[in-house]
Coordinates of C-alpha atoms in Angstrom, one line a residue:
Chain A
M1 CA 0.0 0.0 0.0
N2 CA 1.3 3.5 -0.8
N3 CA 1.3 6.3 1.8
Q4 CA -2.0 7.7 0.7
L5 CA -3.7 4.3 1.2
L6 CA -2.0 3.8 4.5
W7 CA -3.1 7.2 5.7
T8 CA -6.7 6.4 4.6
A9 CA -6.7 3.1 6.5
F10 CA -5.2 4.8 9.6
W11 CA -7.7 7.6 9.5
T12 CA -10.6 5.2 9.0
I13 CA -9.6 3.3 12.2
L14 CA -9.1 6.5 14.1
V15 CA -12.5 8.0 13.0
K16 CA -14.2 4.7 13.9
E17 CA -12.7 4.8 17.3
V18 CA -13.6 8.4 18.0
R19 CA -17.1 7.8 16.7
R20 CA -17.4 4.8 19.1
F21 CA -16.5 6.7 22.3
T22 CA -18.5 9.8 21.3
R23 CA -21.5 7.7 20.5
I24 CA -21.5 6.3 24.0
W25 CA -20.4 9.5 25.7
V26 CA -22.6 8.8 28.7
Q27 CA -20.3 5.8 29.4
T28 CA -17.0 7.4 28.3
L29 CA -16.9 11.2 28.8
L30 CA -19.5 11.9 31.5
P31 CA -18.3 9.5 34.3
P32 CA -14.8 11.0 34.6
A33 CA -16.2 14.5 34.6
I34 CA -18.5 13.5 37.6
T35 CA -15.8 11.6 39.4
M36 CA -13.2 14.3 39.1
T37 CA -15.6 17.0 40.2
L38 CA -16.2 14.9 43.3
Y39 CA -12.4 14.6 43.9
F40 CA -12.1 18.4 43.5
I41 CA -14.9 19.0 46.0
I42 CA -14.0 16.4 48.6
F43 CA -10.2 16.3 48.4
G44 CA -9.5 19.7 47.1
N45 CA -12.2 21.9 48.8
L46 CA -13.3 20.1 52.0
I47 CA -10.2 18.2 53.1
G48 CA -7.6 20.2 51.1
S49 CA -8.3 23.4 53.0
R50 CA -7.2 21.7 56.2
I51 CA -4.1 20.3 54.7
G52 CA -2.6 23.6 53.7
E53 CA 0.3 23.9 51.3
M54 CA 2.1 21.2 49.4
G55 CA 5.2 21.8 47.3
G56 CA 4.6 25.5 47.8
F57 CA 1.1 25.5 46.4
G58 CA -2.4 25.2 47.8
Y59 CA -3.5 21.6 48.0
M60 CA -6.2 22.0 45.4
E61 CA -3.7 23.5 43.0
Y62 CA -1.2 20.8 43.7
I63 CA -3.5 17.9 43.1
A64 CA -5.2 19.3 40.0
P65 CA -2.5 18.2 37.5
G66 CA -2.4 14.8 39.2
L67 CA -6.2 14.4 38.8
I68 CA -6.0 15.5 35.1
M69 CA -3.3 12.9 34.5
M70 CA -5.2 10.2 36.4
S71 CA -8.2 10.7 34.1
V72 CA -6.0 10.7 31.0
I73 CA -4.3 7.4 32.1
T74 CA -7.5 5.6 33.0
N75 CA -9.4 6.7 29.9
S76 CA -6.7 6.1 27.3
Y77 CA -6.2 2.6 28.8
G78 CA -9.9 1.9 29.1
N79 CA -10.7 3.0 25.6
V80 CA -8.3 0.7 23.9
V81 CA -8.8 -2.3 26.1
S82 CA -12.6 -2.2 25.8
S83 CA -12.6 -1.3 22.1
F84 CA -10.1 -3.8 20.9
F85 CA -11.5 -6.6 23.1
G86 CA -14.9 -5.8 21.8
T87 CA -13.5 -6.0 18.3
K88 CA -12.1 -9.4 19.1
F89 CA -15.2 -10.6 20.9
Q90 CA -17.6 -9.6 18.2
R91 CA -15.1 -10.9 15.6
H92 CA -15.1 -7.7 13.6
V93 CA -11.3 -7.7 14.0
E94 CA -11.6 -10.0 11.0
E95 CA -12.6 -6.9 8.9
L96 CA -9.1 -5.6 9.6
L97 CA -7.3 -8.9 9.2
V98 CA -8.6 -9.7 5.7
A99 CA -7.8 -6.1 4.5
P100 CA -4.3 -5.1 3.5
V101 CA -3.8 -3.0 6.6
P102 CA -0.3 -3.5 8.0
N103 CA -0.2 -4.4 11.7
W104 CA 1.6 -1.1 12.7
V105 CA -1.3 0.8 11.1
I106 CA -3.8 -1.2 13.1
L107 CA -1.9 -0.5 16.3
A108 CA -1.5 3.2 15.5
G109 CA -5.2 3.5 14.8
F110 CA -6.3 2.0 18.1
V111 CA -3.6 3.8 20.1
F112 CA -4.5 7.2 18.6
G113 CA -8.1 6.4 19.3
G114 CA -7.1 5.9 23.0
V115 CA -5.1 9.0 22.9
A116 CA -8.0 11.0 21.5
R117 CA -10.3 9.8 24.4
G118 CA -7.6 10.4 27.0
L119 CA -7.0 14.0 25.7
A120 CA -10.7 14.7 25.4
V121 CA -11.3 13.6 29.0
G122 CA -8.2 15.4 30.1
L123 CA -9.5 18.6 28.5
I124 CA -12.9 18.2 30.2
V125 CA -11.3 17.7 33.6
T126 CA -8.9 20.6 33.0
L127 CA -11.9 22.9 32.3
L128 CA -13.7 21.6 35.4
S129 CA -10.6 22.2 37.5
L130 CA -10.8 25.9 36.6
F131 CA -14.0 26.1 38.6
F132 CA -12.0 25.2 41.7
T133 CA -8.5 26.5 41.2
K134 CA -6.3 28.6 38.9
L135 CA -3.9 26.8 36.7
H136 CA -1.0 28.7 35.2
V137 CA 0.9 26.7 32.7
H138 CA 4.6 26.9 33.6
H139 CA 5.9 25.1 30.5
L140 CA 3.5 24.5 27.7
L141 CA 5.6 22.1 25.6
I142 CA 6.4 19.8 28.6
T143 CA 2.7 19.9 29.6
I144 CA 1.4 18.9 26.2
S145 CA 4.1 16.4 25.4
T146 CA 3.8 14.7 28.8
V147 CA 0.1 14.3 28.5
F148 CA 0.3 13.1 24.9
L149 CA 3.1 10.6 25.5
T150 CA 1.4 9.3 28.7
A151 CA -1.8 8.7 26.8
V152 CA 0.3 6.8 24.2
V153 CA 1.9 4.6 26.9
F154 CA -1.5 3.6 28.5
S155 CA -3.2 3.1 25.1
L156 CA -0.4 0.6 24.3
G157 CA -0.9 -1.0 27.7
G158 CA -4.7 -1.3 27.0
F159 CA -4.0 -2.8 23.6
I160 CA -1.8 -5.5 25.1
N161 CA -4.3 -6.3 27.8
A162 CA -7.0 -6.6 25.1
I163 CA -4.9 -9.0 23.1
Y164 CA -4.5 -11.4 26.1
A165 CA -8.0 -11.0 27.4
N166 CA -10.4 -13.9 26.9
S167 CA -13.3 -12.5 28.9
F168 CA -14.8 -9.2 30.2
D169 CA -13.2 -10.1 33.6
D170 CA -9.8 -10.0 32.0
I171 CA -10.2 -6.5 30.8
S172 CA -11.1 -5.2 34.3
I173 CA -8.4 -7.0 36.3
V174 CA -5.4 -4.9 35.3
P175 CA -7.2 -1.5 35.7
T176 CA -8.6 -2.6 39.1
F177 CA -5.7 -4.3 40.7
I178 CA -2.7 -2.7 39.0
L179 CA -3.5 0.6 37.3
T180 CA -5.6 2.2 40.1
P181 CA -3.2 1.4 43.0
L182 CA -0.2 2.6 40.9
T183 CA -2.1 5.8 40.1
Y184 CA -3.0 6.5 43.7
L185 CA 0.5 5.7 44.8
G186 CA 2.0 7.7 41.9
G187 CA 2.1 11.1 43.6
V188 CA -1.4 12.3 42.5
F189 CA -2.4 13.3 46.0
Y190 CA 1.0 13.9 47.7
S191 CA 4.6 14.7 47.2
I192 CA 6.8 11.6 47.7
S193 CA 9.1 13.8 49.8
L194 CA 6.5 13.3 52.6
L195 CA 7.4 9.5 52.6
P196 CA 10.1 7.9 54.6
G197 CA 13.3 7.2 52.6
F198 CA 12.5 3.5 51.9
W199 CA 9.1 4.2 50.5
Q200 CA 10.5 7.1 48.4
G201 CA 12.8 4.5 46.8
V202 CA 9.9 2.1 46.3
S203 CA 7.8 4.9 44.8
Q204 CA 10.4 5.5 42.2
L205 CA 9.7 2.1 40.8
N206 CA 6.3 3.3 39.9
P207 CA 6.2 4.6 36.3
I208 CA 3.1 6.7 36.9
L209 CA 5.1 8.8 39.4
Y210 CA 7.3 10.0 36.5
M211 CA 4.4 10.9 34.3
V212 CA 2.4 12.7 37.0
N213 CA 5.5 14.7 38.2
S214 CA 6.4 15.6 34.6
F215 CA 2.9 16.9 34.0
R216 CA 2.9 18.7 37.3
Y217 CA 6.2 20.4 36.4
G218 CA 4.7 21.5 33.1
I219 CA 1.8 23.2 35.0
L220 CA 3.3 24.3 38.4
G221 CA 7.0 24.1 37.8
V222 CA 7.6 21.7 40.7
S223 CA 8.4 18.0 40.5
D224 CA 9.8 15.2 42.8
I225 CA 11.6 13.8 39.8
H226 CA 14.1 15.2 37.3
I227 CA 12.2 16.0 34.1
G228 CA 14.9 14.5 31.8
I229 CA 14.6 11.1 33.7
A230 CA 10.8 11.3 33.4
F231 CA 10.8 11.8 29.7
T232 CA 13.5 9.1 29.2
M233 CA 11.3 6.6 31.2
I234 CA 8.2 7.5 29.2
L235 CA 10.0 7.1 25.9
I236 CA 11.5 3.8 26.9
F237 CA 8.0 2.5 27.9
I238 CA 6.6 3.6 24.5
G239 CA 9.4 1.8 22.7
L240 CA 9.1 -1.4 24.7
L241 CA 5.3 -1.6 24.6
T242 CA 5.2 -0.7 20.9
A243 CA 7.7 -3.5 20.0
F244 CA 5.8 -6.0 22.2
S245 CA 2.4 -5.0 20.7
L246 CA 3.7 -5.4 17.2
H247 CA 5.2 -8.8 18.1
L248 CA 1.8 -10.0 19.3
L249 CA 0.0 -8.7 16.2
N250 CA 2.6 -10.3 13.9
T251 CA 2.3 -13.7 15.6
G252 CA -1.5 -13.3 15.6
K253 CA -1.7 -13.9 19.4
G254 CA -5.4 -13.9 20.4
I255 CA -6.6 -12.9 17.0
R256 CA -5.5 -15.7 14.6
S257 CA -5.7 -19.4 15.2
Chain B
M1 CA -5.5 -18.4 -18.3
T2 CA -4.5 -16.7 -15.1
V3 CA -4.5 -18.7 -11.9
A4 CA -6.7 -16.8 -9.4
L5 CA -5.8 -19.0 -6.4
A6 CA -2.8 -21.3 -6.1
I7 CA -2.4 -23.4 -3.0
D8 CA 0.7 -25.6 -2.7
Q9 CA 1.4 -28.2 -0.1
L10 CA -0.6 -26.3 2.5
R11 CA -0.4 -27.8 6.0
K12 CA -2.0 -26.7 9.3
T13 CA -1.6 -28.3 12.7
Y14 CA -3.4 -26.6 15.5
G15 CA -1.9 -26.0 18.9
N16 CA -3.7 -29.1 20.3
G17 CA -1.9 -31.3 17.8
F18 CA -4.9 -31.7 15.4
E19 CA -3.7 -31.8 11.8
A20 CA -6.4 -30.0 9.9
L21 CA -4.6 -29.8 6.6
K22 CA -2.2 -32.5 5.4
G23 CA -0.4 -30.8 2.5
I24 CA -3.2 -29.9 0.1
S25 CA -2.6 -28.4 -3.3
L26 CA -5.2 -26.7 -5.4
E27 CA -5.6 -24.2 -8.3
V28 CA -8.6 -22.1 -9.1
Q29 CA -8.6 -20.4 -12.5
E30 CA -9.6 -16.7 -13.0
G31 CA -13.3 -16.4 -13.7
D32 CA -14.2 -19.8 -12.2
F33 CA -17.2 -20.5 -10.0
F34 CA -15.5 -23.0 -7.7
A35 CA -17.0 -25.2 -5.0
L36 CA -15.0 -26.4 -2.0
L37 CA -17.0 -29.1 -0.4
G38 CA -16.4 -31.4 2.5
P39 CA -18.1 -32.8 5.7
N40 CA -17.9 -30.8 8.9
G41 CA -14.3 -30.6 10.3
A42 CA -12.8 -31.7 6.9
G43 CA -10.6 -28.6 6.6
K44 CA -12.7 -26.3 4.4
S45 CA -12.8 -23.4 6.9
T46 CA -9.2 -23.8 7.8
T47 CA -8.2 -23.6 4.1
L48 CA -10.3 -20.5 3.5
G49 CA -9.2 -19.1 6.8
I50 CA -5.5 -19.3 5.7
V51 CA -6.4 -17.8 2.3
S52 CA -8.2 -15.0 4.1
S53 CA -5.3 -14.4 6.5
L54 CA -7.5 -15.3 9.5
V55 CA -5.6 -18.5 10.3
N56 CA -1.8 -19.0 10.4
K57 CA -0.6 -21.8 8.2
S58 CA 2.0 -24.3 9.4
S59 CA 3.7 -24.6 6.1
G60 CA 3.0 -24.4 2.3
R61 CA 2.3 -21.5 0.0
V62 CA -0.7 -19.6 -1.1
S63 CA -0.8 -17.0 -3.8
I64 CA -3.7 -14.9 -5.1
F65 CA -3.5 -13.8 -8.7
G66 CA 0.3 -14.5 -8.5
H67 CA 0.8 -12.4 -5.3
D68 CA 2.3 -14.6 -2.6
L69 CA 0.3 -14.3 0.7
E70 CA 3.6 -14.2 2.6
T71 CA 5.9 -12.0 0.6
D72 CA 3.4 -9.8 -1.2
I73 CA 0.6 -9.8 1.3
A74 CA -0.9 -6.3 0.6
R75 CA -1.4 -6.9 -3.1
A76 CA -2.7 -10.4 -2.5
K77 CA -5.3 -9.2 0.0
M78 CA -6.4 -6.4 -2.4
Q79 CA -7.6 -9.1 -4.8
L80 CA -9.7 -10.8 -2.3
G81 CA -13.2 -10.3 -0.7
V82 CA -14.4 -12.6 2.0
V83 CA -17.9 -13.4 3.2
P84 CA -17.5 -15.5 6.3
Q85 CA -20.0 -18.0 7.7
E86 CA -20.5 -16.2 11.0
F87 CA -21.7 -12.6 11.2
N88 CA -18.6 -10.6 12.0
F89 CA -19.5 -6.9 11.9
N90 CA -20.1 -4.5 14.7
N91 CA -23.7 -4.9 15.5
F92 CA -24.0 -1.4 16.9
E93 CA -22.8 0.3 13.8
K94 CA -25.0 1.6 11.0
V95 CA -25.2 -0.5 7.8
L96 CA -23.6 2.3 5.7
D97 CA -20.8 2.9 8.2
I98 CA -19.9 -0.8 8.1
V99 CA -19.5 -0.8 4.4
V100 CA -17.7 2.6 4.1
T101 CA -15.3 1.7 6.9
Q102 CA -14.4 -1.5 5.2
A103 CA -13.6 0.5 2.0
G104 CA -11.4 2.7 4.1
Y105 CA -9.4 -0.3 5.3
Y106 CA -8.6 -0.9 1.6
G107 CA -7.4 2.7 1.3
I108 CA -10.5 3.9 -0.6
P109 CA -11.3 7.6 0.3
R110 CA -14.6 8.2 2.1
R111 CA -16.3 9.9 -0.8
Q112 CA -15.5 7.0 -3.2
G113 CA -16.4 4.6 -0.4
L114 CA -19.8 6.2 -0.1
E115 CA -20.5 5.9 -3.8
R116 CA -19.5 2.2 -3.9
A117 CA -21.4 1.5 -0.7
E118 CA -24.5 3.1 -2.3
F119 CA -24.1 1.0 -5.4
Y120 CA -23.7 -2.4 -3.6
L121 CA -26.3 -1.7 -0.9
K122 CA -28.8 -0.8 -3.6
K123 CA -27.8 -3.9 -5.6
L124 CA -28.4 -6.1 -2.6
G125 CA -31.6 -4.4 -1.5
L126 CA -30.2 -2.8 1.6
W127 CA -30.1 0.9 0.7
D128 CA -33.3 1.6 2.6
K129 CA -31.6 0.2 5.7
R130 CA -28.4 2.2 5.4
N131 CA -29.0 4.2 8.6
V132 CA -30.2 1.3 10.6
S133 CA -28.0 -0.3 13.3
A134 CA -26.8 -3.7 12.0
R135 CA -28.3 -5.6 14.9
M136 CA -31.8 -4.6 13.7
L137 CA -31.4 -6.5 10.4
S138 CA -32.9 -9.9 9.7
G139 CA -30.6 -12.9 9.1
G140 CA -30.9 -12.7 5.4
M141 CA -30.1 -8.9 5.4
K142 CA -27.1 -9.5 7.5
R143 CA -25.8 -12.0 5.0
R144 CA -26.4 -9.5 2.2
L145 CA -24.6 -6.8 4.2
M146 CA -21.5 -9.1 4.4
I147 CA -21.6 -9.6 0.7
A148 CA -21.8 -5.8 0.1
R149 CA -19.0 -5.3 2.5
A150 CA -16.8 -7.9 0.8
L151 CA -17.4 -6.3 -2.6
V152 CA -16.9 -2.6 -1.8
H153 CA -13.2 -2.7 -2.8
E154 CA -14.2 -4.6 -6.0
P155 CA -12.0 -7.7 -5.5
R156 CA -11.1 -10.0 -8.4
M157 CA -11.9 -13.1 -6.2
L158 CA -14.7 -13.6 -3.7
I159 CA -14.8 -16.3 -1.1
L160 CA -18.2 -17.2 0.3
D161 CA -18.3 -19.5 3.2
E162 CA -21.9 -20.9 3.5
P163 CA -23.4 -17.7 2.2
T164 CA -27.0 -19.0 2.2
A165 CA -27.0 -20.8 5.5
G166 CA -30.3 -20.1 7.2
V167 CA -31.6 -18.1 4.3
D168 CA -35.1 -18.7 2.9
I169 CA -35.5 -20.2 -0.5
E170 CA -36.6 -17.0 -2.3
L171 CA -33.7 -15.0 -0.9
R172 CA -31.3 -17.9 -1.7
R173 CA -32.4 -17.9 -5.3
S174 CA -32.0 -14.1 -5.6
M175 CA -28.5 -14.4 -4.0
W176 CA -27.7 -17.1 -6.6
S177 CA -28.7 -14.9 -9.4
F178 CA -26.6 -12.0 -8.0
L179 CA -23.6 -14.3 -7.6
R180 CA -24.0 -15.6 -11.2
E181 CA -24.2 -12.0 -12.4
I182 CA -20.9 -10.9 -10.7
N183 CA -19.2 -14.1 -11.9
S184 CA -20.3 -13.4 -15.4
K185 CA -18.6 -10.0 -15.1
G186 CA -15.3 -11.7 -14.3
T187 CA -15.2 -12.1 -10.5
T188 CA -13.8 -15.5 -9.5
I189 CA -16.0 -17.1 -6.9
I190 CA -15.1 -19.8 -4.4
L191 CA -18.0 -21.2 -2.5
T192 CA -18.4 -23.6 0.4
T193 CA -21.9 -24.8 1.1
H194 CA -23.8 -27.6 2.7
Y195 CA -26.6 -27.2 0.1
L196 CA -25.1 -29.5 -2.6
E197 CA -27.9 -28.5 -4.9
E198 CA -26.4 -25.0 -4.7
A199 CA -23.0 -26.1 -5.6
E200 CA -24.3 -28.2 -8.5
S201 CA -26.4 -25.4 -9.8
L202 CA -23.7 -22.6 -9.5
C203 CA -20.3 -24.1 -9.8
R204 CA -18.3 -25.2 -12.8
N205 CA -15.4 -26.8 -10.9
I206 CA -15.2 -28.6 -7.6
A207 CA -12.8 -29.9 -4.9
I208 CA -13.9 -32.2 -2.2
I209 CA -11.8 -32.1 1.0
D210 CA -12.0 -34.7 3.7
R211 CA -9.9 -35.2 6.8
G212 CA -7.4 -32.6 5.6
E213 CA -6.9 -34.0 2.1
I214 CA -8.3 -33.2 -1.3
I215 CA -10.1 -36.4 -2.4
Q216 CA -11.6 -35.0 -5.7
N217 CA -10.6 -32.0 -7.8
T218 CA -12.3 -31.9 -11.1
S219 CA -15.0 -30.2 -13.2
M220 CA -18.6 -30.5 -12.0
R221 CA -19.6 -32.2 -15.2
S222 CA -16.9 -35.0 -15.1
L223 CA -17.6 -35.6 -11.4
L224 CA -21.3 -36.1 -12.1
Q225 CA -20.5 -38.5 -14.9
K226 CA -18.9 -40.7 -12.3
L227 CA -22.3 -41.2 -10.7
N228 CA -23.1 -44.8 -11.5
T229 CA -26.2 -45.3 -9.4
E230 CA -29.2 -43.1 -8.7
T231 CA -32.0 -43.7 -6.3
F232 CA -35.6 -42.8 -7.3
I233 CA -38.6 -42.5 -5.1
L234 CA -41.8 -43.6 -6.8
D235 CA -45.2 -42.6 -5.4
L236 CA -47.8 -45.3 -6.2
Q237 CA -51.5 -44.9 -6.7
S238 CA -52.5 -47.6 -4.3
D239 CA -51.1 -49.5 -1.3
V240 CA -48.7 -52.4 -2.0
E241 CA -48.4 -55.2 0.5
Q242 CA -45.6 -57.2 -1.1
L243 CA -42.5 -55.9 -2.8
P244 CA -42.8 -56.4 -6.6
A245 CA -40.1 -58.4 -8.4
L246 CA -38.2 -56.0 -10.5
N247 CA -35.6 -57.9 -12.4
G248 CA -32.2 -56.2 -12.4
Y249 CA -33.3 -53.4 -10.1
R250 CA -33.0 -53.0 -6.3
P251 CA -36.4 -51.9 -5.0
R252 CA -37.3 -51.2 -1.4
L253 CA -40.8 -50.5 0.0
T254 CA -40.5 -47.7 2.5
A255 CA -44.2 -47.1 2.9
P256 CA -47.3 -48.9 1.5
R257 CA -47.4 -46.4 -1.4
T258 CA -43.7 -45.5 -1.6
L259 CA -41.2 -47.5 -3.5
E260 CA -37.5 -46.7 -3.6
V261 CA -35.5 -48.1 -6.5
E262 CA -31.7 -48.0 -7.1
V263 CA -31.0 -47.7 -10.8
D264 CA -27.6 -48.2 -12.4
K265 CA -26.6 -45.7 -15.0
E266 CA -26.6 -48.1 -18.0
Q267 CA -30.0 -49.6 -17.0
G268 CA -32.2 -46.7 -17.9
L269 CA -35.8 -46.3 -16.7
N270 CA -37.9 -47.7 -19.6
N271 CA -37.5 -51.4 -18.5
L272 CA -38.3 -50.4 -14.9
F273 CA -41.6 -48.8 -16.0
A274 CA -42.4 -51.8 -18.2
Q275 CA -42.0 -54.1 -15.3
L276 CA -44.0 -51.9 -13.0
E277 CA -46.8 -51.8 -15.6
A278 CA -46.7 -55.6 -15.9
S279 CA -47.0 -55.9 -12.1
G280 CA -50.1 -53.7 -12.3
L281 CA -48.5 -50.9 -10.3
K282 CA -49.4 -47.3 -11.3
V283 CA -46.8 -44.6 -10.6
V284 CA -48.3 -41.2 -9.7
S285 CA -45.0 -39.3 -9.4
M286 CA -41.3 -39.8 -9.3
R287 CA -38.3 -37.9 -7.8
N288 CA -34.6 -38.3 -7.0
K289 CA -34.0 -39.5 -3.5
A290 CA -31.1 -37.0 -3.2
N291 CA -29.6 -34.7 -5.7
R292 CA -26.9 -36.2 -7.9
L293 CA -24.0 -34.4 -6.3
E294 CA -25.2 -35.3 -2.9
E295 CA -25.2 -39.1 -3.8
L296 CA -21.6 -38.7 -5.2
F297 CA -20.5 -36.7 -2.2
V298 CA -21.7 -39.2 0.3
S299 CA -20.2 -42.1 -1.7
L300 CA -16.8 -40.4 -2.0
V301 CA -16.6 -39.4 1.6
D302 CA -17.7 -42.8 2.8
K303 CA -15.1 -44.4 0.6
N304 CA -12.4 -42.2 2.1
L305 CA -13.7 -43.0 5.6
N306 CA -13.2 -46.7 5.0
Q307 CA -9.7 -46.3 3.8
E308 CA -6.9 -46.9 6.3
P309 CA -5.4 -43.5 7.4
A310 CA -1.9 -43.0 6.0

């Protein structure tokens, strides 16, 4: 296929993905808006006012970037895992397999679909956060590149989960038992400098810590982690997950007998 | 003549050790209407699955219009449209979106995809349903939707796996007529079906696969010429208590007014009717017990079953 045909195939998958999550917006765009509003009210307004400052900022201002990232992470992951598993489950993945769409285009289409939902929800949560606090973007390029690359990482994660999943239970296990704990322990609600030395070391094994702190640096200019290390980590994750996803597609794991 | 599909020494062993294909080789010429028949579990779907890139082969080669499915996969896939046995579209999408999206997967821009979708949906009587969610369609409409989807990129070869399963007779006949029409315009068609009447009526060439091996690969005409015996069912005017003596024939009374007679090819029917007349039996009507291809199919598969596995 020439570049024009490849672009058309990629765009077709992406449009289909965006159409899917906007068609069911009550399940995809509304819940994070409600959940994050509750976080802002309860943790930011009611409890946050008693906590005082963190990292030199009001608590609400400090957690806002973390909450935006949390919604981007869960939604980019959730979009791809449910969409690609549904594609497998209903067998319409066969529409793609019989067509001359290279595996990397299939992967890119689904990943960018996940990124689109992650960014859409991130934007909604950002707009909601402005009702509760003021956000001054400290470094626009770092802010945008972090949120974009993080959405790519978790879309790839969702894709791999969907390939291995054989039931609807399998697509909820990773988000419930791995993603949510890592997100909560990834510095969304606190600075790891509050932790004892040992737990600070353990926290640094959590990849989400790097993403949340990089994004917080972009917005507030403060971070527990060096930004260069954070970006290196994110890019390494993207490289590894992309290679693994393509390997799974090339071998037909879960989609070809 | 161009070879539309070439399969060479194709083998498939599944993860559980089951050997579904034992090195089959097959050629389908361009413009052919080809039947691939076989009992359940014989290897038909595995063969078509490999050709459609839905199943990984263990070894062997497949090429479509000269494009190797391994080394020139994009060009090979461009030539092929697939109508699977099971419904495999997103039930929550609209009919038009399903067809246009499939066009996009073949690199066809949306505007052109819309034009082609309109043409094929109209051709298959689904244009009125274009904005309906696919789950709202009847079984026959869903089958026609899959045909429209498979044709939207205008492939040179179309594979249909049980296209008329569960479809009523009227719709089946209209699908036959549509398939004949696209075949006459040059599209090579490969068909699997359990309705042997369908294969006999539509197809010019045939392969029969059983236990992972091709046991027949010839033209429909020469295969039917191999049929040595036919069984006829005769409906009699009145009850018969005793089986009449019909010299040279093998009669069987299945009901008081129903006689089944096996007739060898060289025997003909004149002598049979003369003997029935002489016995005072009046025949009201007569029909074949099974269609001709069905009798042959059963005899070939039975013969293969009785052979010692290699």
